[in-house]
Amino acid sequence: MSTESTVVIVGAGHAGGAACAQLREQGHRGPIVLLGDEPGLPYHRPPLSKAFLKGEADQDSLLLRPASWYEEQDITVRSGRKVYAIERDARQVVLAEGSRVPYDYLILATGASARRLAVRGAQLDNILSLRDAGDAARLKAALQPGRRLAIVGGGYIGLEVAASARALGLDVTVLEREERLLARVASAPLAAFFAQRHASHGVTILRGARLSHFEGEGAVEAVVVEDGSRIACDVALVGVGAQPRDELARACGLECGNGVVVDEHARTSDPRIFAIGDVSWRPMGVYGSHQCRLESVPNANEQARQAACAIAGNTCPACEVPWFWSEQYDIRLQIAGLPCGADRQVVRGMPELGKFAVYHLNGEQVMAVEAVNSPLDFIAGKQFIASGVAVCRTKLGDTACKAKEAALAPA
Ligand SMILES: Cc1cc2nc3c(=O)[nH]c(=O)nc-3n(C[C@H](O)[C@H](O)[C@H](O)COP(=O)(O)OP(=O)(O)OC[C@H]3O[C@@H](n4cnc5c(N)ncnc54)[C@H](O)[C@@H]3O)c2cc1C
């Protein structure tokens, strides 16, 4: 490891931007080149479905850091530049115009792309997805008061856009093919809570609704469900998940699964190449041998730190408890951990009052917590997971006790 080596980062998103900062923080003095195919500097994506859509934040306010910061830190940012290939033997990346950028260490931070639907009518106008600032600008322009919005997919992006669109005065229908919302990413009590809240805000939710195709002349006019029902709309949003942008890694022979396989230092099967953020398939230190792909800002930051420590030759910090947040209406959801191996749930608080937490336990050990408008439960749950301490389930479910008082003395 050398603090003078050249580090090239592919992907100027959240993870790429965080890697720049972490490398300098960890004492890396050598050149850093940040290559991104989007125009402009790294920016925050979470507001795209929330404050930005509602007109409460403009694009400039989304930047992770101002242009002056990159100049001060002597970081070369080349935006609007797609990387087409990695030549591992020569240790260089190939840009569109055939020019090459050499590296000593390469960090892949290429993120994920919105999954597309290969159904009839998918090419019609006003069928949109939401992954980047360009998508958000198109969606914002389409979300005019009084219009009808059909959202295919009841995951976080779909539900956040539903909440924003209701605030903007649109008529909103969410189609979810599973029998409940957030089927892959949240517990049943939490999903039921969100379904109730969206319904109370006037969103129509169709469960078990498998999309058949889109209809329209030029622009979308209806979403058609497999059972033949037809939801008339002026705009459709497809929010059916994201796929890792791991094509560069695959093409140059790096080990890939559901994303680029990395170790606890974010290192790929090539010791000179790291992969961080949404594109990586990573070990979850807190959960033993469990591996997964996480799509969250805290994950991008953590792995940026791991890669920077490894490149700068510093000791890597211990693996963090993964966490995530979402905002819809006046609801702030915070999730810590993964419900790996959980065999029971304890609900603390009252969902009907809009403030509660679902703790996921394996025996007496907390594996994950979903906290709704309850930051103290989020903090307590995160600490329980990190420490591995056993908890008393009765106390955990009793709001007369503080959540942290549920901890039993370590065995
Ligand atoms: C609408 C929305 C809302 C979200 N809300 C939340 C939230 O509330 N909480 C939360 O924790 N997370 C949220 N997320 C997830 C979070 O934003 C991502 O996990 C985070 O941005 C991941 O960072 P990344 O750098 O891995 O990927 P990205 O931020 O997607 O950046 C990857 C960059 O690499 C570029 N790229 C890809 N291939 C190439 C190439 N070959 N050459 C050059 N450049 C390339 C891409 O264009 C992109 O700019 C949200 C995401 C979206 C889209």
Short mmCIF file of C-alpha atoms and ligand atoms in Angstrom, two decimals:
data_model
loop_
_atom_site.label_atom_id
_atom_site.label_comp_id
_atom_site.label_asym_id
_atom_site.label_seq_id
_atom_site.Cartn_x
_atom_site.Cartn_y
_atom_site.Cartn_z
CA MET A 1 0.00 0.00 0.00
CA SER A 2 1.18 3.49 -0.74
CA THR A 3 -0.33 6.84 0.11
CA GLU A 4 1.09 8.19 -3.19
CA SER A 5 -0.53 5.70 -5.59
CA THR A 6 -3.13 6.72 -8.21
CA VAL A 7 -6.69 5.79 -7.32
CA VAL A 8 -9.32 5.82 -10.05
CA ILE A 9 -12.96 5.71 -8.99
CA VAL A 10 -15.59 4.67 -11.55
CA GLY A 11 -19.01 6.05 -10.71
CA ALA A 12 -19.52 9.55 -9.29
CA GLY A 13 -22.50 8.73 -7.11
CA HIS A 14 -22.82 8.53 -3.35
CA ALA A 15 -20.21 5.83 -2.84
CA GLY A 16 -17.76 7.35 -5.34
CA GLY A 17 -18.07 10.76 -3.73
CA ALA A 18 -17.66 9.30 -0.24
CA ALA A 19 -14.57 7.37 -1.38
CA CYS A 20 -12.90 10.65 -2.43
CA ALA A 21 -13.46 12.12 1.02
CA GLN A 22 -12.45 8.96 2.86
CA LEU A 23 -9.23 8.54 0.89
CA ARG A 24 -8.06 12.02 1.85
CA GLU A 25 -9.25 11.51 5.44
CA GLN A 26 -7.25 8.28 5.65
CA GLY A 27 -4.13 10.11 4.53
CA HIS A 28 -3.99 9.15 0.86
CA ARG A 29 -1.86 11.86 -0.81
CA GLY A 30 -1.66 10.52 -4.37
CA PRO A 31 -3.83 11.43 -7.36
CA ILE A 32 -7.54 10.63 -7.21
CA VAL A 33 -9.55 10.58 -10.44
CA LEU A 34 -13.35 10.37 -10.22
CA LEU A 35 -15.03 9.25 -13.46
CA GLY A 36 -18.81 9.42 -13.77
CA ASP A 37 -21.20 9.07 -16.67
CA GLU A 38 -23.77 11.51 -15.28
CA PRO A 39 -23.32 15.25 -15.76
CA GLY A 40 -22.11 17.16 -12.70
CA LEU A 41 -20.84 16.28 -9.26
CA PRO A 42 -21.94 13.50 -6.86
CA TYR A 43 -25.30 14.24 -5.26
CA HIS A 44 -27.74 12.84 -2.68
CA ARG A 45 -30.30 10.50 -4.27
CA PRO A 46 -32.74 10.07 -1.32
CA PRO A 47 -34.37 13.51 -1.80
CA LEU A 48 -35.19 12.65 -5.43
CA SER A 49 -38.33 10.78 -4.36
CA LYS A 50 -39.09 13.14 -1.47
CA ALA A 51 -38.14 16.84 -1.10
CA PHE A 52 -37.03 17.32 -4.72
CA LEU A 53 -40.25 15.90 -6.18
CA LYS A 54 -42.33 18.08 -3.88
CA GLY A 55 -40.39 21.19 -4.93
CA GLU A 56 -38.79 21.60 -1.49
CA ALA A 57 -35.21 21.11 -2.73
CA ASP A 58 -33.52 22.06 -6.00
CA GLN A 59 -30.74 20.17 -7.76
CA ASP A 60 -27.95 22.42 -6.46
CA SER A 61 -28.94 21.70 -2.87
CA LEU A 62 -28.51 17.96 -3.51
CA LEU A 63 -24.74 18.07 -4.07
CA LEU A 64 -22.68 15.99 -1.65
CA ARG A 65 -19.95 18.66 -1.73
CA PRO A 66 -19.39 21.87 -3.70
CA ALA A 67 -17.01 22.03 -6.68
CA SER A 68 -14.51 24.03 -4.59
CA TRP A 69 -14.07 21.06 -2.24
CA TYR A 70 -12.78 18.81 -5.05
CA GLU A 71 -10.35 21.55 -6.11
CA GLU A 72 -9.11 22.05 -2.54
CA GLN A 73 -8.63 18.31 -2.15
CA ASP A 74 -6.85 18.05 -5.51
CA ILE A 75 -9.35 15.52 -6.85
CA THR A 76 -9.84 15.33 -10.61
CA VAL A 77 -13.53 14.97 -11.45
CA ARG A 78 -14.38 13.96 -15.00
CA SER A 79 -18.14 13.90 -15.31
CA GLY A 80 -20.13 12.88 -18.36
CA ARG A 81 -17.50 10.18 -18.96
CA LYS A 82 -18.64 6.60 -19.17
CA VAL A 83 -16.08 3.86 -18.57
CA TYR A 84 -16.41 1.09 -21.14
CA ALA A 85 -13.85 -1.45 -20.02
CA ILE A 86 -11.25 -2.37 -17.45
CA GLU A 87 -7.90 -3.66 -18.70
CA ARG A 88 -6.65 -5.43 -15.61
CA ASP A 89 -3.27 -6.53 -16.98
CA ALA A 90 -2.37 -2.98 -17.99
CA ARG A 91 -4.17 -1.52 -14.92
CA GLN A 92 -6.18 1.01 -16.83
CA VAL A 93 -9.78 1.86 -17.66
CA VAL A 94 -11.05 2.66 -21.14
CA LEU A 95 -13.25 5.69 -21.80
CA ALA A 96 -15.71 6.22 -24.65
CA GLU A 97 -13.31 7.99 -26.96
CA GLY A 98 -10.81 5.16 -26.54
CA SER A 99 -8.59 7.12 -24.17
CA ARG A 100 -7.26 5.28 -21.16
CA VAL A 101 -6.79 6.23 -17.52
CA PRO A 102 -4.16 4.25 -15.59
CA TYR A 103 -4.59 3.24 -11.97
CA ASP A 104 -2.71 1.66 -9.11
CA TYR A 105 -6.00 0.99 -7.34
CA LEU A 106 -9.45 1.02 -8.88
CA ILE A 107 -12.70 1.53 -6.99
CA LEU A 108 -15.90 0.46 -8.73
CA ALA A 109 -18.82 2.54 -7.47
CA THR A 110 -21.18 2.10 -10.40
CA GLY A 111 -24.35 1.66 -8.33
CA ALA A 112 -27.49 0.05 -9.67
CA SER A 113 -30.02 0.74 -12.40
CA ALA A 114 -33.80 0.69 -12.19
CA ARG A 115 -35.20 -2.65 -13.32
CA ARG A 116 -37.22 -2.37 -16.54
CA LEU A 117 -40.34 -4.28 -17.44
CA ALA A 118 -40.39 -6.15 -20.74
CA VAL A 119 -44.14 -5.93 -21.29
CA ARG A 120 -46.28 -4.65 -24.14
CA GLY A 121 -46.49 -0.87 -24.18
CA ALA A 122 -43.46 -0.34 -21.93
CA GLN A 123 -42.02 2.14 -24.47
CA LEU A 124 -44.99 4.50 -24.32
CA ASP A 125 -44.39 8.09 -23.24
CA ASN A 126 -44.94 9.01 -19.61
CA ILE A 127 -43.87 5.60 -18.32
CA LEU A 128 -41.03 6.60 -16.06
CA SER A 129 -38.57 5.16 -13.59
CA LEU A 130 -36.59 6.88 -10.84
CA ARG A 131 -32.91 6.37 -10.29
CA ASP A 132 -31.07 9.60 -11.07
CA ALA A 133 -31.53 13.36 -11.21
CA GLY A 134 -32.57 13.24 -14.87
CA ASP A 135 -35.32 10.71 -14.06
CA ALA A 136 -36.42 12.88 -11.13
CA ALA A 137 -36.65 16.00 -13.30
CA ARG A 138 -38.81 14.13 -15.85
CA LEU A 139 -41.02 12.70 -13.13
CA LYS A 140 -41.40 16.07 -11.43
CA ALA A 141 -42.46 17.68 -14.71
CA ALA A 142 -45.04 14.93 -15.23
CA LEU A 143 -46.54 15.14 -11.73
CA GLN A 144 -49.05 17.90 -12.38
CA PRO A 145 -51.96 18.39 -9.94
CA GLY A 146 -55.11 16.56 -10.98
CA ARG A 147 -53.29 13.96 -13.07
CA ARG A 148 -53.64 10.25 -12.43
CA LEU A 149 -50.46 8.41 -11.45
CA ALA A 150 -50.21 4.62 -11.52
CA ILE A 151 -47.24 3.19 -9.64
CA VAL A 152 -46.14 -0.33 -10.50
CA GLY A 153 -44.41 -1.71 -7.39
CA GLY A 154 -45.16 -1.13 -3.72
CA GLY A 155 -41.56 -0.89 -2.50
CA TYR A 156 -39.89 2.11 -0.87
CA ILE A 157 -39.41 4.15 -4.05
CA GLY A 158 -43.00 3.54 -5.17
CA LEU A 159 -44.42 4.46 -1.77
CA GLU A 160 -42.24 7.55 -1.33
CA VAL A 161 -43.32 8.79 -4.76
CA ALA A 162 -46.95 8.00 -3.89
CA ALA A 163 -46.68 10.21 -0.78
CA SER A 164 -45.00 13.03 -2.73
CA ALA A 165 -47.56 12.80 -5.54
CA ARG A 166 -50.46 13.00 -3.09
CA ALA A 167 -48.88 16.14 -1.60
CA LEU A 168 -48.80 17.54 -5.15
CA GLY A 169 -52.48 16.78 -5.66
CA LEU A 170 -52.39 13.77 -7.97
CA ASP A 171 -54.73 10.84 -7.96
CA VAL A 172 -52.51 7.82 -7.06
CA THR A 173 -52.91 4.06 -7.48
CA VAL A 174 -50.22 1.60 -6.39
CA LEU A 175 -50.16 -1.87 -7.96
CA GLU A 176 -48.33 -4.49 -5.95
CA ARG A 177 -48.08 -8.03 -7.29
CA GLU A 178 -47.55 -9.56 -3.83
CA GLU A 179 -50.29 -9.83 -1.22
CA ARG A 180 -48.77 -7.00 0.81
CA LEU A 181 -46.63 -3.89 0.34
CA LEU A 182 -42.86 -3.91 0.96
CA ALA A 183 -42.95 -7.70 0.75
CA ARG A 184 -39.18 -8.15 0.33
CA VAL A 185 -38.00 -5.41 2.63
CA ALA A 186 -40.28 -4.99 5.64
CA SER A 187 -42.22 -7.00 8.18
CA ALA A 188 -45.96 -7.63 7.89
CA PRO A 189 -46.90 -5.23 10.76
CA LEU A 190 -44.88 -2.45 9.16
CA ALA A 191 -46.35 -3.12 5.71
CA ALA A 192 -49.87 -3.07 7.19
CA PHE A 193 -49.13 0.25 8.87
CA PHE A 194 -47.94 1.82 5.60
CA ALA A 195 -50.92 0.41 3.70
CA GLN A 196 -53.27 1.99 6.21
CA ARG A 197 -51.45 5.35 6.13
CA HIS A 198 -51.42 5.50 2.33
CA ALA A 199 -55.08 4.59 2.19
CA SER A 200 -55.89 7.32 4.71
CA HIS A 201 -54.08 9.79 2.45
CA GLY A 202 -56.25 8.72 -0.46
CA VAL A 203 -53.90 6.32 -2.27
CA THR A 204 -55.61 3.32 -3.87
CA ILE A 205 -53.57 0.18 -3.22
CA LEU A 206 -54.15 -2.93 -5.33
CA ARG A 207 -52.54 -6.03 -3.86
CA GLY A 208 -51.96 -9.26 -5.78
CA ALA A 209 -52.08 -7.09 -8.92
CA ARG A 210 -49.69 -8.53 -11.51
CA LEU A 211 -49.03 -6.15 -14.36
CA SER A 212 -50.02 -7.46 -17.78
CA HIS A 213 -49.18 -4.51 -20.05
CA PHE A 214 -49.55 -0.79 -20.67
CA GLU A 215 -52.07 0.73 -23.08
CA GLY A 216 -52.06 4.03 -24.91
CA GLU A 217 -51.63 5.90 -28.17
CA GLY A 218 -48.19 7.53 -28.00
CA ALA A 219 -48.42 8.13 -24.26
CA VAL A 220 -49.60 5.77 -21.54
CA GLU A 221 -53.34 5.81 -20.92
CA ALA A 222 -53.82 2.74 -18.75
CA VAL A 223 -52.09 0.01 -16.81
CA VAL A 224 -53.68 -3.39 -17.38
CA VAL A 225 -53.53 -6.08 -14.70
CA GLU A 226 -53.36 -9.81 -15.48
CA ASP A 227 -56.92 -10.27 -14.19
CA GLY A 228 -58.03 -7.89 -16.96
CA SER A 229 -58.73 -4.85 -14.80
CA ARG A 230 -57.62 -1.57 -16.29
CA ILE A 231 -56.34 1.42 -14.30
CA ALA A 232 -56.60 4.61 -16.34
CA CYS A 233 -53.63 6.93 -15.86
CA ASP A 234 -51.75 9.89 -17.34
CA VAL A 235 -48.37 8.91 -15.89
CA ALA A 236 -46.96 5.56 -14.78
CA LEU A 237 -43.95 5.00 -12.54
CA VAL A 238 -42.21 1.63 -12.62
CA GLY A 239 -40.60 0.99 -9.23
CA VAL A 240 -39.79 -2.70 -9.27
CA GLY A 241 -36.31 -2.76 -7.83
CA ALA A 242 -32.79 -2.20 -9.06
CA GLN A 243 -30.04 -4.29 -10.59
CA PRO A 244 -26.32 -3.91 -9.86
CA ARG A 245 -24.35 -2.22 -12.63
CA ASP A 246 -21.68 -4.89 -12.54
CA GLU A 247 -21.15 -5.28 -16.29
CA LEU A 248 -17.61 -3.81 -16.23
CA ALA A 249 -16.62 -6.20 -13.47
CA ARG A 250 -18.13 -9.22 -15.22
CA ALA A 251 -16.47 -8.36 -18.54
CA CYS A 252 -13.01 -8.26 -16.96
CA GLY A 253 -13.52 -11.52 -15.07
CA LEU A 254 -14.04 -10.34 -11.49
CA GLU A 255 -16.07 -12.72 -9.36
CA CYS A 256 -19.70 -11.64 -9.34
CA GLY A 257 -22.91 -12.88 -7.74
CA ASN A 258 -25.83 -10.53 -7.30
CA GLY A 259 -23.26 -7.75 -7.73
CA VAL A 260 -19.47 -7.69 -7.46
CA VAL A 261 -18.27 -10.07 -4.75
CA VAL A 262 -16.12 -8.28 -2.15
CA ASP A 263 -14.59 -9.05 1.23
CA GLU A 264 -14.88 -7.07 4.47
CA HIS A 265 -12.38 -4.53 3.06
CA ALA A 266 -14.54 -4.05 -0.07
CA ARG A 267 -11.83 -5.80 -2.08
CA THR A 268 -12.84 -7.82 -5.14
CA SER A 269 -11.23 -11.01 -6.42
CA ASP A 270 -8.52 -8.70 -7.88
CA PRO A 271 -6.52 -7.20 -4.97
CA ARG A 272 -6.07 -3.95 -6.94
CA ILE A 273 -9.81 -3.46 -7.42
CA PHE A 274 -12.46 -2.55 -4.85
CA ALA A 275 -16.24 -2.39 -5.26
CA ILE A 276 -18.44 -0.30 -3.00
CA GLY A 277 -22.06 0.75 -2.62
CA ASP A 278 -25.08 -0.65 -4.43
CA VAL A 279 -22.97 -2.61 -6.93
CA SER A 280 -21.25 -4.81 -4.35
CA TRP A 281 -22.18 -8.19 -2.93
CA ARG A 282 -20.71 -7.96 0.53
CA PRO A 283 -20.21 -9.95 3.72
CA MET A 284 -22.27 -8.79 6.70
CA GLY A 285 -19.77 -9.08 9.53
CA VAL A 286 -22.41 -8.65 12.23
CA TYR A 287 -24.28 -11.69 10.82
CA GLY A 288 -21.44 -14.18 10.49
CA SER A 289 -21.08 -15.63 7.00
CA HIS A 290 -24.20 -13.90 5.63
CA GLN A 291 -23.67 -11.95 2.40
CA CYS A 292 -25.96 -9.53 0.65
CA ARG A 293 -26.30 -6.49 -1.56
CA LEU A 294 -27.46 -3.37 0.26
CA GLU A 295 -28.95 -0.31 -1.38
CA SER A 296 -28.50 2.42 1.20
CA VAL A 297 -26.50 5.55 1.85
CA PRO A 298 -24.98 4.25 5.12
CA ASN A 299 -23.74 1.17 3.26
CA ALA A 300 -22.12 3.33 0.56
CA ASN A 301 -20.37 5.38 3.25
CA GLU A 302 -19.21 2.34 5.19
CA GLN A 303 -17.73 0.58 2.20
CA ALA A 304 -16.07 3.80 0.98
CA ARG A 305 -14.32 3.90 4.36
CA GLN A 306 -13.34 0.23 4.13
CA ALA A 307 -11.77 0.67 0.68
CA ALA A 308 -10.01 3.91 1.65
CA CYS A 309 -8.54 2.30 4.79
CA ALA A 310 -7.30 -0.67 2.80
CA ILE A 311 -5.73 1.53 0.10
CA ALA A 312 -4.13 3.88 2.64
CA GLY A 313 -2.82 0.90 4.62
CA ASN A 314 -4.86 1.72 7.72
CA THR A 315 -6.74 -0.67 9.96
CA CYS A 316 -10.27 -1.18 8.74
CA PRO A 317 -12.97 -0.32 11.28
CA ALA A 318 -15.26 -3.09 12.50
CA CYS A 319 -18.26 -3.91 10.32
CA GLU A 320 -21.21 -1.64 11.09
CA VAL A 321 -24.81 -2.59 11.75
CA PRO A 322 -26.54 -1.87 8.42
CA TRP A 323 -29.25 0.75 8.50
CA PHE A 324 -31.66 2.56 6.24
CA TRP A 325 -34.38 5.19 6.41
CA SER A 326 -37.46 6.21 4.49
CA GLU A 327 -39.79 9.20 4.73
CA GLN A 328 -43.44 9.23 3.69
CA TYR A 329 -45.97 11.90 4.79
CA ASP A 330 -45.13 12.64 8.45
CA ILE A 331 -43.59 9.19 8.93
CA ARG A 332 -39.88 8.67 9.48
CA LEU A 333 -38.95 5.03 9.28
CA GLN A 334 -35.52 3.88 10.45
CA ILE A 335 -34.42 0.28 10.10
CA ALA A 336 -31.32 -1.22 11.69
CA GLY A 337 -30.04 -4.71 11.02
CA LEU A 338 -31.33 -7.59 8.95
CA PRO A 339 -33.92 -10.08 10.21
CA CYS A 340 -31.52 -12.99 9.47
CA GLY A 341 -32.65 -16.10 11.30
CA ALA A 342 -35.23 -14.15 13.32
CA ASP A 343 -37.91 -16.44 14.72
CA ARG A 344 -40.17 -13.94 16.50
CA GLN A 345 -41.24 -10.33 16.51
CA VAL A 346 -42.00 -7.98 19.37
CA VAL A 347 -44.10 -4.93 18.56
CA ARG A 348 -43.42 -2.05 20.93
CA GLY A 349 -45.82 0.88 20.97
CA MET A 350 -49.04 1.36 19.05
CA PRO A 351 -49.08 1.45 15.26
CA GLU A 352 -52.45 3.22 15.33
CA LEU A 353 -50.75 6.16 17.10
CA GLY A 354 -48.06 6.30 14.40
CA LYS A 355 -45.15 5.64 16.78
CA PHE A 356 -43.94 2.09 17.28
CA ALA A 357 -41.16 -0.38 16.59
CA VAL A 358 -41.01 -3.96 15.39
CA TYR A 359 -38.10 -5.85 16.94
CA HIS A 360 -36.97 -9.03 15.18
CA LEU A 361 -35.41 -11.57 17.52
CA ASN A 362 -33.66 -14.86 17.29
CA GLY A 363 -34.38 -16.25 20.74
CA GLU A 364 -33.37 -13.43 23.08
CA GLN A 365 -31.11 -11.68 20.59
CA VAL A 366 -32.22 -8.71 18.50
CA MET A 367 -31.41 -9.13 14.80
CA ALA A 368 -33.21 -6.08 13.43
CA VAL A 369 -35.51 -3.25 14.41
CA GLU A 370 -37.97 -1.27 12.31
CA ALA A 371 -38.71 2.01 14.11
CA VAL A 372 -41.54 4.30 13.04
CA ASN A 373 -41.22 7.86 14.37
CA SER A 374 -39.28 6.32 17.24
CA PRO A 375 -35.58 7.22 17.11
CA LEU A 376 -34.97 5.88 20.62
CA ASP A 377 -36.05 2.40 19.50
CA PHE A 378 -33.80 2.71 16.46
CA ILE A 379 -30.82 3.63 18.63
CA ALA A 380 -31.55 0.96 21.24
CA GLY A 381 -32.11 -1.71 18.60
CA LYS A 382 -28.89 -0.82 16.79
CA GLN A 383 -26.96 -1.10 20.05
CA PHE A 384 -28.58 -4.45 20.90
CA ILE A 385 -27.56 -5.79 17.48
CA ALA A 386 -24.00 -4.46 17.69
CA SER A 387 -23.42 -5.81 21.20
CA GLY A 388 -25.27 -9.09 20.71
CA VAL A 389 -26.68 -8.69 24.23
CA ALA A 390 -29.69 -10.84 25.22
CA VAL A 391 -32.90 -8.91 25.87
CA CYS A 392 -36.02 -9.50 27.93
CA ARG A 393 -38.90 -9.73 25.46
CA THR A 394 -41.50 -8.69 28.05
CA LYS A 395 -39.65 -5.47 28.85
CA LEU A 396 -39.01 -4.84 25.18
CA GLY A 397 -42.72 -4.90 24.45
CA ASP A 398 -43.62 -2.76 27.46
CA THR A 399 -43.49 0.96 26.72
CA ALA A 400 -43.54 1.67 30.45
CA CYS A 401 -39.87 0.55 30.36
CA LYS A 402 -37.27 2.30 28.27
CA ALA A 403 -36.18 0.10 25.36
CA LYS A 404 -32.56 0.08 26.50
CA GLU A 405 -33.68 -1.32 29.89
CA ALA A 406 -34.64 -4.54 28.12
CA ALA A 407 -30.98 -5.56 27.96
CA LEU A 408 -30.15 -8.52 30.20
CA ALA A 409 -26.73 -8.68 31.82
CA PRO A 410 -24.29 -10.35 29.37
CA ALA A 411 -23.96 -14.11 30.06
C1 LIG B 1 -35.04 7.78 -5.52
C2 LIG B 1 -34.12 7.15 -4.50
C3 LIG B 1 -34.38 7.32 -3.14
C4 LIG B 1 -33.55 6.73 -2.20
N1 LIG B 1 -33.82 6.92 -0.88
C5 LIG B 1 -32.98 6.40 0.06
C6 LIG B 1 -33.21 6.61 1.45
O1 LIG B 1 -34.19 7.24 1.84
N2 LIG B 1 -32.32 6.10 2.32
C7 LIG B 1 -31.21 5.39 1.93
O2 LIG B 1 -30.40 4.95 2.76
N3 LIG B 1 -30.97 5.16 0.61
C8 LIG B 1 -31.83 5.64 -0.32
N4 LIG B 1 -31.59 5.42 -1.65
C9 LIG B 1 -30.46 4.57 -2.04
C10 LIG B 1 -29.15 5.35 -2.11
O3 LIG B 1 -29.33 6.56 -2.79
C11 LIG B 1 -28.13 4.46 -2.81
O4 LIG B 1 -27.94 3.33 -2.00
C12 LIG B 1 -26.81 5.18 -3.01
O5 LIG B 1 -26.96 6.25 -3.91
C13 LIG B 1 -25.79 4.18 -3.56
O6 LIG B 1 -24.64 4.85 -3.95
P1 LIG B 1 -23.74 4.26 -5.14
O7 LIG B 1 -22.64 5.25 -5.32
O8 LIG B 1 -23.46 2.84 -4.91
O9 LIG B 1 -24.69 4.31 -6.42
P2 LIG B 1 -25.22 5.58 -7.18
O10 LIG B 1 -25.47 6.69 -6.22
O11 LIG B 1 -26.32 5.11 -8.04
O12 LIG B 1 -24.01 6.03 -8.12
C14 LIG B 1 -23.47 5.24 -9.14
C15 LIG B 1 -22.95 6.17 -10.22
O13 LIG B 1 -22.12 5.43 -11.13
C16 LIG B 1 -22.41 5.83 -12.44
N5 LIG B 1 -21.92 4.80 -13.36
C17 LIG B 1 -22.40 3.55 -13.53
N6 LIG B 1 -21.71 2.88 -14.49
C18 LIG B 1 -20.74 3.75 -14.92
C19 LIG B 1 -19.71 3.66 -15.92
N7 LIG B 1 -19.51 2.54 -16.62
N8 LIG B 1 -18.92 4.73 -16.11
C20 LIG B 1 -19.08 5.88 -15.38
N9 LIG B 1 -20.05 6.02 -14.44
C21 LIG B 1 -20.87 4.96 -14.21
C22 LIG B 1 -23.92 6.00 -12.39
O14 LIG B 1 -24.42 6.74 -13.46
C23 LIG B 1 -24.08 6.74 -11.06
O15 LIG B 1 -23.88 8.13 -11.23
C24 LIG B 1 -32.42 5.98 -2.62
C25 LIG B 1 -32.16 5.81 -3.98
C26 LIG B 1 -33.00 6.38 -4.92
C27 LIG B 1 -32.72 6.19 -6.39
#
